[in-house]
CSV table of C-alpha atoms in Angstrom, one decimal:
chain,number,residue,atom,x,y,z
A,1,UNK,CA,22.3,114.6,-15.8
A,2,UNK,CA,20.9,111.0,-15.8
A,3,UNK,CA,21.5,110.8,-12.0
A,4,UNK,CA,19.5,114.0,-11.3
A,5,UNK,CA,16.9,113.0,-13.9
A,6,UNK,CA,16.2,109.7,-12.3
A,7,UNK,CA,16.3,111.3,-8.9
A,8,UNK,CA,13.7,113.8,-9.9
A,9,UNK,CA,11.4,111.1,-11.0
A,10,UNK,CA,11.8,109.4,-7.6
A,11,UNK,CA,11.0,112.6,-5.7
A,12,UNK,CA,7.9,113.7,-7.7
A,13,UNK,CA,5.3,113.9,-6.4
A,14,UNK,CA,7.1,114.1,-3.1
A,15,UNK,CA,6.2,111.6,-0.4
A,16,UNK,CA,8.7,110.3,2.1
A,17,UNK,CA,7.8,106.6,1.7
A,18,UNK,CA,7.5,106.8,-2.1
A,19,UNK,CA,10.8,108.8,-2.3
A,20,UNK,CA,12.7,106.2,-0.3
A,21,UNK,CA,11.3,103.3,-2.3
A,22,UNK,CA,12.0,105.0,-5.6
A,23,UNK,CA,15.6,105.9,-4.7
A,24,UNK,CA,16.2,102.3,-3.3
A,25,UNK,CA,14.7,100.8,-6.5
A,26,UNK,CA,16.8,103.0,-8.7
A,27,UNK,CA,20.0,102.2,-6.7
A,28,UNK,CA,19.3,98.5,-7.0
A,29,UNK,CA,18.8,98.8,-10.8
A,30,UNK,CA,22.0,100.8,-11.2
A,31,UNK,CA,24.0,98.3,-9.1
A,32,UNK,CA,22.6,95.3,-11.0
A,33,UNK,CA,23.4,97.0,-14.3
A,34,UNK,CA,27.0,97.7,-13.3
A,35,UNK,CA,27.4,94.1,-12.2
A,36,UNK,CA,25.9,92.9,-15.5
A,37,UNK,CA,28.3,95.1,-17.5
A,38,UNK,CA,31.3,94.0,-15.5
A,39,UNK,CA,30.2,90.4,-15.6
A,40,UNK,CA,32.8,89.2,-18.2
A,41,UNK,CA,35.6,90.6,-16.0
A,42,UNK,CA,34.1,89.4,-12.7
A,43,UNK,CA,33.9,85.9,-14.1
A,44,UNK,CA,37.5,85.9,-15.3
A,45,UNK,CA,40.1,83.6,-13.7
A,46,UNK,CA,41.6,86.6,-11.9
A,47,UNK,CA,38.7,89.0,-11.5
A,48,UNK,CA,40.4,91.6,-9.4
A,49,UNK,CA,43.3,92.4,-11.8
A,50,UNK,CA,40.8,92.3,-14.7
A,51,UNK,CA,38.4,94.8,-13.1
A,52,UNK,CA,41.3,97.1,-12.1
A,53,UNK,CA,42.5,97.1,-15.7
A,54,UNK,CA,39.1,98.2,-16.8
A,55,UNK,CA,39.0,101.0,-14.2
A,56,UNK,CA,42.5,102.0,-15.3
A,57,UNK,CA,41.3,102.3,-18.9
A,58,UNK,CA,38.2,104.3,-17.7
A,59,UNK,CA,40.3,106.7,-15.6
A,60,UNK,CA,43.7,107.1,-17.3
A,61,UNK,CA,45.2,109.4,-14.8
A,62,UNK,CA,48.7,108.5,-16.0
A,63,UNK,CA,48.2,109.8,-19.5
A,64,UNK,CA,48.1,113.5,-18.8
A,65,UNK,CA,45.6,116.3,-18.5
A,66,UNK,CA,44.3,116.2,-22.2
A,67,UNK,CA,44.9,114.3,-25.4
A,68,UNK,CA,46.8,115.9,-28.2
A,69,UNK,CA,45.2,119.2,-29.2
A,70,UNK,CA,41.7,118.6,-28.0
A,71,UNK,CA,39.4,121.7,-28.1
A,72,UNK,CA,38.7,121.8,-24.3
A,73,UNK,CA,39.4,124.4,-21.6
A,74,UNK,CA,42.7,123.0,-20.4
A,75,UNK,CA,44.2,122.8,-23.8
A,76,UNK,CA,43.0,126.2,-24.8
A,77,UNK,CA,44.5,128.0,-21.8
A,78,UNK,CA,47.8,126.2,-22.2
A,79,UNK,CA,48.6,128.8,-24.8
A,80,UNK,CA,48.9,131.4,-22.0
A,81,UNK,CA,49.9,129.1,-19.1
A,82,UNK,CA,50.0,125.4,-18.5
A,83,UNK,CA,48.0,124.2,-15.5
A,84,UNK,CA,50.3,121.1,-15.3
A,85,UNK,CA,53.2,123.4,-14.2
A,86,UNK,CA,51.1,125.3,-11.6
A,87,UNK,CA,49.2,122.4,-10.0
A,88,UNK,CA,50.9,119.2,-8.7
A,89,UNK,CA,50.2,116.2,-10.8
A,90,UNK,CA,48.3,114.4,-8.0
A,91,UNK,CA,46.0,117.4,-7.6
A,92,UNK,CA,45.0,117.7,-11.3
A,93,UNK,CA,42.2,115.0,-11.2
A,94,UNK,CA,40.7,116.7,-8.2
A,95,UNK,CA,40.8,120.1,-9.9
A,96,UNK,CA,39.2,118.7,-13.0
A,97,UNK,CA,36.5,116.9,-11.0
A,98,UNK,CA,35.7,120.0,-9.0
A,99,UNK,CA,35.5,122.3,-12.0
A,100,UNK,CA,33.3,119.8,-13.9
A,101,UNK,CA,30.9,119.4,-11.0
A,102,UNK,CA,30.7,123.1,-10.5
A,103,UNK,CA,29.8,123.8,-14.1
A,104,UNK,CA,27.2,121.1,-14.5
A,105,UNK,CA,25.5,121.4,-11.0
A,106,UNK,CA,23.3,124.4,-11.7
A,107,UNK,CA,21.4,122.9,-14.6
A,108,UNK,CA,21.3,119.5,-13.0
A,109,UNK,CA,19.7,120.9,-9.9
A,110,UNK,CA,17.0,122.6,-12.1
A,111,UNK,CA,15.7,119.1,-13.0
A,112,UNK,CA,14.7,118.7,-9.4
A,113,UNK,CA,12.2,121.6,-9.6
A,114,UNK,CA,8.6,120.7,-9.1
A,115,UNK,CA,7.6,122.0,-12.6
A,116,UNK,CA,10.7,120.9,-14.4
A,117,UNK,CA,9.8,119.3,-17.8
A,118,UNK,CA,11.7,117.6,-20.6
A,119,UNK,CA,13.4,120.9,-21.5
A,120,UNK,CA,15.2,120.9,-18.1
A,121,UNK,CA,16.5,117.4,-18.5
A,122,UNK,CA,17.6,118.1,-22.1
A,123,UNK,CA,19.4,121.2,-21.0
A,124,UNK,CA,21.1,119.3,-18.1
A,125,UNK,CA,22.1,116.6,-20.5
A,126,UNK,CA,23.8,119.1,-22.8
A,127,UNK,CA,25.4,121.0,-20.0
A,128,UNK,CA,26.8,118.0,-18.3
A,129,UNK,CA,28.2,116.5,-21.5
A,130,UNK,CA,29.7,119.9,-22.4
A,131,UNK,CA,31.1,120.3,-18.9
A,132,UNK,CA,32.8,116.9,-19.1
A,133,UNK,CA,34.3,117.7,-22.5
A,134,UNK,CA,35.6,121.1,-21.4
A,135,UNK,CA,36.8,120.5,-17.9
A,136,UNK,CA,37.2,116.7,-17.3
A,137,UNK,CA,40.6,115.0,-17.0
A,138,UNK,CA,42.1,113.3,-20.1
A,139,UNK,CA,39.5,114.3,-22.7
A,140,UNK,CA,39.8,112.8,-26.2
A,141,UNK,CA,38.8,114.7,-29.3
A,142,UNK,CA,35.9,112.4,-29.9
A,143,UNK,CA,34.4,113.5,-26.5
A,144,UNK,CA,32.7,116.4,-28.3
A,145,UNK,CA,30.3,113.9,-29.9
A,146,UNK,CA,28.4,113.6,-26.6
A,147,UNK,CA,27.4,117.3,-26.4
A,148,UNK,CA,26.9,117.2,-30.2
A,149,UNK,CA,24.3,114.5,-29.7
A,150,UNK,CA,22.7,116.2,-26.7
A,151,UNK,CA,22.3,119.5,-28.5
A,152,UNK,CA,19.9,117.8,-31.0
A,153,UNK,CA,17.5,117.2,-28.1
A,154,UNK,CA,17.3,120.8,-27.1
A,155,UNK,CA,15.1,122.3,-29.9
A,156,UNK,CA,12.2,119.9,-29.6
A,157,UNK,CA,12.5,119.7,-25.8
A,158,UNK,CA,12.5,123.5,-25.4
A,159,UNK,CA,9.9,124.2,-28.1
A,160,UNK,CA,7.2,125.2,-25.5
A,161,UNK,CA,9.6,127.5,-23.6
A,162,UNK,CA,10.9,129.1,-26.8
A,163,UNK,CA,7.4,130.0,-28.0
A,164,UNK,CA,6.8,131.9,-24.7
A,165,UNK,CA,9.8,134.2,-25.1
A,166,UNK,CA,7.9,137.2,-26.4
A,167,UNK,CA,9.5,138.6,-29.5
A,168,UNK,CA,11.0,135.2,-30.4
A,169,UNK,CA,7.7,133.5,-30.7
A,170,UNK,CA,7.8,133.6,-34.5
A,171,UNK,CA,11.3,132.2,-34.8
A,172,UNK,CA,10.6,128.6,-34.2
A,173,UNK,CA,13.5,127.6,-36.5
A,174,UNK,CA,16.2,129.5,-34.6
A,175,UNK,CA,16.9,126.7,-32.1
A,176,UNK,CA,17.6,124.3,-35.0
A,177,UNK,CA,19.8,126.8,-36.6
A,178,UNK,CA,21.8,127.1,-33.4
A,179,UNK,CA,22.0,123.3,-33.1
A,180,UNK,CA,23.3,123.1,-36.7
A,181,UNK,CA,25.9,125.8,-36.0
A,182,UNK,CA,27.0,124.0,-32.9
A,183,UNK,CA,27.3,120.7,-34.8
A,184,UNK,CA,29.5,122.3,-37.5
A,185,UNK,CA,31.8,123.9,-34.9
A,186,UNK,CA,32.1,120.8,-32.8
A,187,UNK,CA,32.7,118.5,-35.8
A,188,UNK,CA,35.3,121.0,-37.2
A,189,UNK,CA,37.2,120.6,-34.0
A,190,UNK,CA,37.7,116.9,-34.9
A,191,UNK,CA,39.1,117.6,-38.3
A,192,UNK,CA,42.8,117.1,-37.3
A,193,UNK,CA,41.9,113.7,-36.0
A,194,UNK,CA,40.2,112.8,-39.2
A,195,UNK,CA,43.3,113.9,-41.2
A,196,UNK,CA,45.5,111.8,-38.8
A,197,UNK,CA,43.4,108.7,-39.3
A,198,UNK,CA,42.8,109.3,-43.1
A,199,UNK,CA,39.0,109.5,-42.7
A,200,UNK,CA,38.4,112.8,-44.5
A,201,UNK,CA,35.9,111.5,-47.1
A,202,UNK,CA,33.8,109.7,-44.5
A,203,UNK,CA,34.1,112.8,-42.3
A,204,UNK,CA,32.6,115.2,-44.9
A,205,UNK,CA,30.0,112.7,-46.0
A,206,UNK,CA,28.8,112.2,-42.4
A,207,UNK,CA,28.6,116.0,-41.9
A,208,UNK,CA,26.5,116.4,-45.0
A,209,UNK,CA,24.1,113.6,-43.9
A,210,UNK,CA,23.8,115.0,-40.4
A,211,UNK,CA,23.1,118.5,-41.6
A,212,UNK,CA,20.5,117.3,-44.0
A,213,UNK,CA,18.7,115.5,-41.2
A,214,UNK,CA,18.8,118.6,-39.0
A,215,UNK,CA,17.5,120.8,-41.9
A,216,UNK,CA,14.5,118.5,-42.4
A,217,UNK,CA,13.8,118.6,-38.7
A,218,UNK,CA,14.0,122.4,-38.7
A,219,UNK,CA,11.5,122.6,-41.6
A,220,UNK,CA,9.1,120.3,-39.8
A,221,UNK,CA,9.4,122.1,-36.4
A,222,UNK,CA,6.0,123.3,-35.3
A,223,UNK,CA,5.3,127.0,-35.6
A,224,UNK,CA,3.5,128.9,-32.8
């Protein structure tokens, strides 16, 4: 989502020279940021093994398709059949990458439209984070926090579009209600992890605080 969001800013308004300069500038900024983040490992006594260890932690292909009982697509369908038994182990990362890209690509491409606004980027951000949680390789239970954060951006970003949807014009609070519902469901999926780590009191307190913030935002949402 960030890639397509930055790319859309480089291409609008479209002019070949401006687009090339914008893409080149964004590429240099991204490369410099990556080098800065990897600086501690690049400056180590043995930089190559250190960097490879970081990449191994970022892409743990040896740990299996999913972690414990995470509420993603691959774990859910394992009740009926296990993908690991049908697809060779070396093909699983490619299958996950293809499925993830196919699910996030439509909304990401919408950010490149000429009249795409903040709502398109917010929707792409939520869709991409949800796609990674549902279909990516080796997803942890805490991965649901990314779409949970992104869904909070949808109601204010899509307020203008929501007010133009005919009979739904008078229902300005419904997007916030849907966001609260998604938060509860996604956080509930993490409950076994909280029990395992003995964090139930902090878990419930955090949920109450989060829902209180969302309710206040819902009450202050502009009406058409």
